[in-house]
Short mmCIF file of C-alpha atoms (C1' of nucleotides) in Angstrom, two decimals:
data_model
loop_
_atom_site.label_atom_id
_atom_site.label_comp_id
_atom_site.label_asym_id
_atom_site.label_seq_id
_atom_site.Cartn_x
_atom_site.Cartn_y
_atom_site.Cartn_z
CA MET A 1 -1.73 -71.74 56.04
CA THR A 2 -2.27 -70.77 59.89
CA SER A 3 -5.67 -69.46 59.41
CA ILE A 4 -8.38 -71.22 60.85
CA THR A 5 -10.88 -73.50 58.49
CA PRO A 6 -14.32 -72.24 59.54
CA PRO A 7 -16.78 -75.26 59.76
CA ALA A 8 -18.70 -76.08 56.66
CA ALA A 9 -22.14 -74.51 56.46
CA PRO A 10 -24.98 -77.10 56.81
CA THR A 11 -26.46 -78.21 53.44
CA SER A 12 -30.20 -77.85 52.76
CA VAL A 13 -30.45 -81.76 53.35
CA GLU A 14 -28.75 -81.24 56.86
CA LEU A 15 -31.03 -78.16 57.75
CA MET A 16 -34.08 -80.44 56.67
CA ASP A 17 -33.04 -83.06 58.92
CA GLN A 18 -32.31 -80.72 61.92
CA LEU A 19 -35.81 -79.08 61.04
CA ALA A 20 -37.38 -82.53 61.44
CA GLN A 21 -35.71 -83.01 64.92
CA THR A 22 -36.88 -79.71 66.18
CA ALA A 23 -40.41 -80.10 65.02
CA ALA A 24 -40.37 -83.62 66.42
CA ALA A 25 -39.21 -82.03 69.82
CA TYR A 26 -41.72 -79.46 69.57
CA TYR A 27 -44.62 -81.71 69.45
CA ARG A 28 -43.36 -84.11 71.90
CA ASN A 29 -43.06 -81.32 74.21
CA PHE A 30 -46.57 -80.27 73.64
CA ALA A 31 -47.95 -83.59 73.96
CA THR A 32 -46.55 -83.86 77.38
CA ALA A 33 -47.81 -80.45 78.53
CA ALA A 34 -51.28 -81.53 77.11
CA ALA A 35 -51.19 -84.96 78.90
CA ALA A 36 -50.17 -83.24 82.19
CA ARG A 37 -53.74 -82.03 81.87
CA GLY A 38 -55.37 -85.18 80.58
CA LEU A 39 -55.52 -84.17 77.01
CA THR A 40 -54.52 -85.49 73.81
CA LEU A 41 -52.29 -83.78 71.65
CA MET A 42 -55.24 -82.96 69.11
CA GLN A 43 -57.11 -81.79 72.02
CA GLY A 44 -54.41 -79.40 73.26
CA LYS A 45 -53.99 -78.13 69.56
CA MET A 46 -57.69 -77.33 69.10
CA LEU A 47 -57.61 -75.41 72.30
CA SER A 48 -54.63 -73.34 71.35
CA LEU A 49 -56.46 -72.37 67.91
CA LEU A 50 -59.03 -70.86 70.06
CA ARG A 51 -57.84 -67.33 70.87
CA ARG A 52 -61.19 -66.12 69.59
CA PRO A 53 -64.46 -67.83 68.96
CA MET A 54 -64.47 -69.94 65.77
CA PRO A 55 -66.93 -71.69 63.18
CA MET A 56 -66.21 -75.72 63.39
CA ARG A 57 -65.42 -75.29 59.70
CA SER A 58 -62.63 -72.90 60.36
CA LEU A 59 -60.93 -75.08 62.84
CA ALA A 60 -61.16 -78.00 60.33
CA ASP A 61 -59.27 -75.52 57.54
CA LEU A 62 -56.77 -74.55 60.23
CA LEU A 63 -56.04 -78.03 61.04
CA ALA A 64 -56.23 -79.24 57.43
CA CYS A 65 -58.53 -81.93 58.33
CA ASP A 66 -61.93 -83.29 57.46
CA ALA A 67 -64.78 -81.22 59.40
CA SER A 68 -65.95 -84.54 60.50
CA ASN A 69 -63.09 -84.98 62.79
CA VAL A 70 -63.85 -81.59 64.61
CA THR A 71 -67.06 -82.54 65.62
CA GLY A 72 -65.66 -85.54 67.73
CA ILE A 73 -62.83 -83.45 69.24
CA ILE A 74 -64.99 -80.85 70.08
CA ASP A 75 -67.60 -83.18 71.60
CA ARG A 76 -64.67 -84.26 73.91
CA LEU A 77 -63.62 -81.00 75.01
CA GLU A 78 -67.23 -79.70 75.59
CA ALA A 79 -67.96 -82.77 77.69
CA ARG A 80 -64.84 -81.81 79.76
CA GLY A 81 -66.24 -78.34 80.14
CA LEU A 82 -63.57 -76.45 78.21
CA VAL A 83 -65.27 -75.17 75.14
CA ARG A 84 -68.73 -74.30 74.49
CA ARG A 85 -70.82 -74.25 70.95
CA GLU A 86 -72.62 -71.08 70.40
CA ALA A 87 -74.97 -69.84 67.78
CA ASP A 88 -74.04 -67.33 65.08
CA PRO A 89 -76.74 -64.80 65.15
CA ALA A 90 -76.07 -63.85 61.64
CA ASP A 91 -75.97 -67.39 59.91
CA ARG A 92 -77.79 -70.05 62.04
CA ARG A 93 -75.78 -72.95 59.93
CA ILE A 94 -72.72 -71.72 61.92
CA LYS A 95 -71.68 -72.71 65.49
CA ARG A 96 -69.06 -70.73 67.12
CA VAL A 97 -66.79 -72.84 69.28
CA THR A 98 -65.81 -70.83 72.36
CA LEU A 99 -63.31 -71.40 75.38
CA THR A 100 -64.74 -71.60 78.70
CA GLU A 101 -62.80 -70.09 81.81
CA GLU A 102 -61.40 -73.45 82.56
CA GLY A 103 -60.62 -74.00 79.01
CA GLU A 104 -58.61 -70.40 78.81
CA ARG A 105 -56.70 -71.46 82.20
CA THR A 106 -55.90 -74.87 80.46
CA VAL A 107 -54.56 -73.22 77.19
CA GLN A 108 -52.36 -70.82 79.39
CA GLU A 109 -51.02 -73.44 81.56
CA ILE A 110 -49.97 -75.51 78.39
CA ARG A 111 -48.33 -72.48 76.72
CA ALA A 112 -46.63 -71.56 79.90
CA GLU A 113 -45.43 -75.27 80.40
CA LEU A 114 -44.19 -75.35 76.70
CA LEU A 115 -42.42 -72.13 76.94
CA THR A 116 -40.34 -73.57 80.04
CA THR A 117 -39.31 -76.44 77.78
CA LEU A 118 -37.89 -73.79 75.07
CA SER A 119 -35.66 -72.22 77.47
CA GLY A 120 -33.10 -71.57 75.06
CA LEU A 121 -35.26 -68.85 73.46
CA ASP A 122 -34.80 -66.73 76.51
CA ASP A 123 -30.94 -66.70 75.96
CA LEU A 124 -31.30 -65.07 72.36
CA GLY A 125 -30.14 -61.63 71.74
CA GLU A 126 -31.97 -59.20 69.64
CA GLN A 127 -30.10 -60.07 66.37
CA ASP A 128 -30.64 -63.68 66.64
CA ARG A 129 -34.37 -63.49 67.53
CA ARG A 130 -34.80 -61.40 64.35
CA THR A 131 -32.86 -63.86 62.42
CA PHE A 132 -34.71 -66.73 63.75
CA GLN A 133 -37.80 -65.22 62.91
CA ARG A 134 -37.04 -64.31 59.26
CA LEU A 135 -35.61 -68.04 58.74
CA LEU A 136 -38.71 -69.51 60.22
CA THR A 137 -41.13 -67.64 58.07
CA GLY A 138 -39.08 -68.01 55.22
CA ILE A 139 -38.33 -71.42 54.33
CA PHE A 140 -41.70 -72.70 53.41
CA PRO A 141 -43.23 -70.90 50.27
CA ALA A 142 -45.92 -68.30 50.76
CA GLY A 143 -48.96 -70.04 52.00
CA ALA A 144 -47.52 -73.45 53.02
CA ALA A 145 -46.17 -71.99 56.41
CA MET B 1 -34.98 -37.84 65.86
CA THR B 2 -34.19 -38.55 62.31
CA SER B 3 -32.90 -41.96 62.92
CA ILE B 4 -35.14 -44.94 62.01
CA THR B 5 -36.55 -47.23 64.60
CA PRO B 6 -35.48 -50.76 63.96
CA PRO B 7 -38.49 -53.18 64.26
CA ALA B 8 -38.81 -54.75 67.68
CA ALA B 9 -37.11 -58.18 67.92
CA PRO B 10 -39.73 -60.91 68.62
CA THR B 11 -40.44 -62.18 72.24
CA SER B 12 -39.92 -65.60 73.20
CA VAL B 13 -43.38 -66.06 72.97
CA GLU B 14 -43.81 -64.93 69.69
CA LEU B 15 -41.13 -67.29 68.45
CA MET B 16 -42.86 -69.91 70.08
CA ASP B 17 -45.97 -69.15 68.04
CA GLN B 18 -44.08 -68.92 64.94
CA LEU B 19 -42.09 -72.53 65.67
CA ALA B 20 -45.20 -73.67 66.03
CA GLN B 21 -46.43 -72.80 62.68
CA THR B 22 -43.22 -73.87 61.18
CA ALA B 23 -43.56 -77.51 62.90
CA ALA B 24 -47.05 -77.70 61.57
CA ALA B 25 -46.11 -76.77 58.03
CA TYR B 26 -43.25 -79.33 58.20
CA TYR B 27 -45.58 -82.10 59.31
CA ARG B 28 -48.23 -81.26 56.69
CA ASN B 29 -45.87 -81.16 53.80
CA PHE B 30 -44.26 -84.46 55.01
CA ALA B 31 -47.95 -86.26 55.46
CA THR B 32 -48.57 -84.89 51.76
CA ALA B 33 -45.55 -86.56 50.46
CA ALA B 34 -46.04 -89.86 52.11
CA ALA B 35 -49.85 -89.87 51.24
CA ALA B 36 -48.82 -89.16 47.72
CA ARG B 37 -47.33 -92.86 47.89
CA GLY B 38 -50.11 -94.42 50.08
CA LEU B 39 -48.84 -94.07 53.47
CA THR B 40 -49.88 -92.19 56.77
CA LEU B 41 -47.72 -89.83 58.69
CA MET B 42 -46.48 -92.42 60.94
CA GLN B 43 -45.54 -95.18 58.36
CA GLY B 44 -43.63 -92.52 56.65
CA LYS B 45 -41.93 -91.42 59.54
CA MET B 46 -41.16 -95.06 60.73
CA LEU B 47 -39.40 -95.43 57.25
CA SER B 48 -37.44 -92.37 57.69
CA LEU B 49 -35.90 -93.70 60.84
CA LEU B 50 -34.59 -96.89 59.10
CA ARG B 51 -31.44 -95.44 57.81
CA ARG B 52 -30.09 -98.62 59.22
CA PRO B 53 -31.72 -101.62 60.65
CA MET B 54 -32.99 -101.10 63.97
CA PRO B 55 -34.55 -103.15 66.67
CA MET B 56 -38.33 -102.81 67.16
CA ARG B 57 -37.56 -101.47 70.75
CA SER B 58 -35.40 -98.76 69.20
CA LEU B 59 -38.07 -97.56 66.93
CA ALA B 60 -40.45 -97.23 69.93
CA ASP B 61 -37.81 -95.22 71.96
CA LEU B 62 -37.37 -92.77 68.77
CA LEU B 63 -40.95 -92.20 68.21
CA ALA B 64 -41.37 -91.85 72.09
CA CYS B 65 -44.48 -94.24 71.88
CA ASP B 66 -45.11 -97.47 73.23
CA ALA B 67 -43.45 -100.77 71.68
CA SER B 68 -46.82 -102.17 71.11
CA ASN B 69 -47.72 -99.37 68.58
CA VAL B 70 -44.55 -100.34 66.79
CA THR B 71 -45.84 -104.07 65.93
CA GLY B 72 -48.87 -102.66 64.20
CA ILE B 73 -46.92 -99.91 62.07
CA ILE B 74 -44.30 -102.29 61.11
CA ASP B 75 -47.05 -105.09 60.25
CA ARG B 76 -48.59 -102.66 57.61
CA LEU B 77 -45.25 -101.65 56.26
CA GLU B 78 -44.20 -105.48 55.84
CA ALA B 79 -47.25 -106.27 54.21
CA ARG B 80 -46.70 -103.73 51.76
CA GLY B 81 -43.22 -105.06 51.15
CA LEU B 82 -41.57 -101.85 52.47
CA VAL B 83 -39.92 -103.44 55.67
CA ARG B 84 -38.71 -106.67 56.59
CA ARG B 85 -38.13 -108.37 60.18
CA GLU B 86 -34.82 -110.09 60.62
CA ALA B 87 -33.47 -112.08 63.29
CA ASP B 88 -30.63 -110.76 65.48
CA PRO B 89 -27.96 -113.57 65.72
CA ALA B 90 -26.48 -112.14 68.87
CA ASP B 91 -29.94 -112.02 70.72
CA ARG B 92 -32.83 -113.83 69.65
CA ARG B 93 -35.38 -111.65 71.44
CA ILE B 94 -34.74 -109.02 68.96
CA LYS B 95 -35.90 -108.35 65.43
CA ARG B 96 -33.91 -106.12 63.45
CA VAL B 97 -36.20 -104.01 60.74
CA THR B 98 -34.86 -103.57 57.79
CA LEU B 99 -35.82 -101.45 54.74
CA THR B 100 -36.51 -103.37 51.44
CA GLU B 101 -35.11 -101.88 48.16
CA GLU B 102 -38.99 -100.45 47.46
CA GLY B 103 -38.85 -99.24 51.05
CA GLU B 104 -35.45 -97.34 50.28
CA ARG B 105 -36.60 -96.07 47.30
CA THR B 106 -39.96 -94.66 49.00
CA VAL B 107 -38.04 -93.16 51.59
CA GLN B 108 -35.62 -91.35 49.24
CA GLU B 109 -38.96 -90.27 46.94
CA ILE B 110 -40.48 -88.70 50.08
CA ARG B 111 -37.23 -86.67 51.44
CA ALA B 112 -36.64 -85.49 47.76
CA GLU B 113 -40.48 -84.38 47.36
CA LEU B 114 -40.14 -82.68 51.03
CA LEU B 115 -37.03 -80.86 50.18
CA THR B 116 -38.80 -79.09 47.27
CA THR B 117 -41.26 -78.07 49.58
CA LEU B 118 -38.33 -76.31 51.81
CA SER B 119 -37.23 -74.24 48.65
CA GLY B 120 -36.40 -71.60 50.96
CA LEU B 121 -33.52 -73.28 52.25
CA ASP B 122 -31.61 -73.46 49.14
CA ASP B 123 -31.53 -69.51 48.82
CA LEU B 124 -29.98 -69.41 52.33
CA GLY B 125 -26.17 -68.01 52.55
CA GLU B 126 -23.53 -69.79 54.51
CA GLN B 127 -23.86 -67.78 57.36
CA ASP B 128 -27.64 -67.85 57.61
CA ARG B 129 -27.07 -71.87 57.25
CA ARG B 130 -24.75 -71.87 60.41
CA THR B 131 -27.13 -69.55 62.20
CA PHE B 132 -30.13 -71.30 61.53
CA GLN B 133 -28.70 -74.47 62.57
CA ARG B 134 -27.22 -73.40 65.80
CA LEU B 135 -30.52 -72.01 66.76
CA LEU B 136 -32.61 -75.15 65.85
CA THR B 137 -30.10 -76.77 68.07
CA GLY B 138 -30.01 -74.70 70.84
CA ILE B 139 -33.62 -74.13 71.57
CA PHE B 140 -34.62 -77.25 73.61
CA PRO B 141 -32.61 -78.25 76.56
CA ALA B 142 -29.90 -81.18 75.79
CA GLY B 143 -31.68 -84.28 75.55
CA ALA B 144 -35.25 -82.93 74.62
CA ALA B 145 -34.13 -81.97 70.97
"C1'" DT C 1 -35.62 -111.28 87.30
"C1'" DA C 2 -35.52 -108.42 83.45
"C1'" DT C 3 -36.24 -107.65 78.38
"C1'" DT C 4 -38.10 -108.18 73.37
"C1'" DG C 5 -41.84 -108.22 71.18
"C1'" DT C 6 -46.91 -109.60 70.55
"C1'" DT C 7 -51.55 -109.71 71.63
"C1'" DA C 8 -56.24 -108.09 73.34
"C1'" DT C 9 -58.65 -104.36 74.55
"C1'" DA C 10 -60.27 -99.51 74.77
"C1'" DC C 11 -60.14 -94.95 73.22
"C1'" DT C 12 -58.84 -91.33 69.80
"C1'" DC C 13 -58.01 -89.65 65.21
"C1'" DT C 14 -58.70 -89.98 60.40
"C1'" DA C 15 -61.23 -89.86 55.76
"C1'" DT C 16 -65.30 -90.97 53.08
"C1'" DA C 17 -70.06 -90.96 52.11
"C1'" DA C 18 -74.73 -89.75 53.19
"C1'" DC C 19 -77.61 -86.88 55.82
"C1'" DT C 20 -80.01 -82.27 58.09
"C1'" DA C 21 -80.98 -77.62 58.19
"C1'" DT C 22 -79.78 -73.27 56.62
"C1'" DA C 23 -78.28 -70.00 53.12
"C1'" DT D 1 -77.53 -75.25 44.54
"C1'" DA D 2 -74.05 -74.60 48.04
"C1'" DT D 3 -72.30 -74.57 52.64
"C1'" DA D 4 -72.29 -75.92 58.10
"C1'" DG D 5 -72.51 -79.23 60.85
"C1'" DT D 6 -73.53 -84.09 62.30
"C1'" DT D 7 -73.73 -89.35 62.18
"C1'" DA D 8 -72.29 -93.83 60.37
"C1'" DT D 9 -68.15 -96.45 59.06
"C1'" DA D 10 -63.93 -98.43 58.61
"C1'" DG D 11 -59.02 -98.12 59.18
"C1'" DA D 12 -55.16 -96.40 61.84
"C1'" DG D 13 -52.60 -94.84 65.69
"C1'" DT D 14 -52.39 -95.07 71.18
"C1'" DA D 15 -51.64 -96.61 76.29
"C1'" DT D 16 -52.26 -100.28 79.19
"C1'" DA D 17 -52.05 -104.73 80.62
"C1'" DA D 18 -50.82 -109.50 80.09
"C1'" DC D 19 -48.24 -112.99 77.77
"C1'" DA D 20 -44.18 -115.94 75.49
"C1'" DA D 21 -39.64 -116.78 74.46
"C1'" DT D 22 -35.12 -115.27 75.72
"C1'" DA D 23 -31.44 -113.28 78.28
#
DNA sequence: TATTGTTATACTCTATAACTATA
DNA sequence: TATAGTTATAGAGTATAACAATA
């Protein structure tokens, strides 16, 4: 046998553990970028969701949390001038949450800083980028990701 | 031009957004598995770290949080009989946190349930497994992952 | 002097339940 | 009746500061 044995492919459990490490690192870096602007992780996540004006209810659904939590988080973001509550002309029960200009700026700063911590992404070739996207989208059953 | 244009490879920003989705899905599933045993996300994470007995201080470092937080979380896990505080014979300042038998069982149950939500992993071939591991370990700079 | 762990404090996040305004 | 959002409440996570015990 002169052939070189390739390294064993990782098991599902090993991949799960690696995914846990990566998910933890992602949130650690996200929280750091948010904290640099005086925001908590949840406040930063909330801002990141507001690419378009959205009802409080939708934000609760996206965060998979109770609607009552959103009230407090939006309260604090509004007090800091990062978001606004606007009336929905079509349904007066609904309040649309909108980013202010400072809110937009803050989101962009957080995303830019996070992107620098993900420097490894820039070095990937086209094939790796396609594969990575396919793998990331495919590991959780439809609807869970 | 009769050739088929391949789909454009995702940009770094698109991959970052996909990673955010996947990280969120991971913790959502983890929290669900922990909640099924009456545990919070942090309590579940703490148990998962205890593959070996560890000083409180090490747990704080691994969770990237202040040491004072660990006291409360371990208090609640100890009150439920899932962990024990043991003296370190070599350094009496240190308390080693150890899983009880029920704690071990609980960790294994959570991991098993989480693995079923990651059913997509089982379908990956050897090449995809190697690539996925390489990509997950490479996107954060050394020390941040 | 430095380190480990705890306590006290204040703030944030979280789910539950009850409430209002609107549909 | 049902839905959107708020309030009140209690429990959990979080950082800061101060402390006791040990190194």
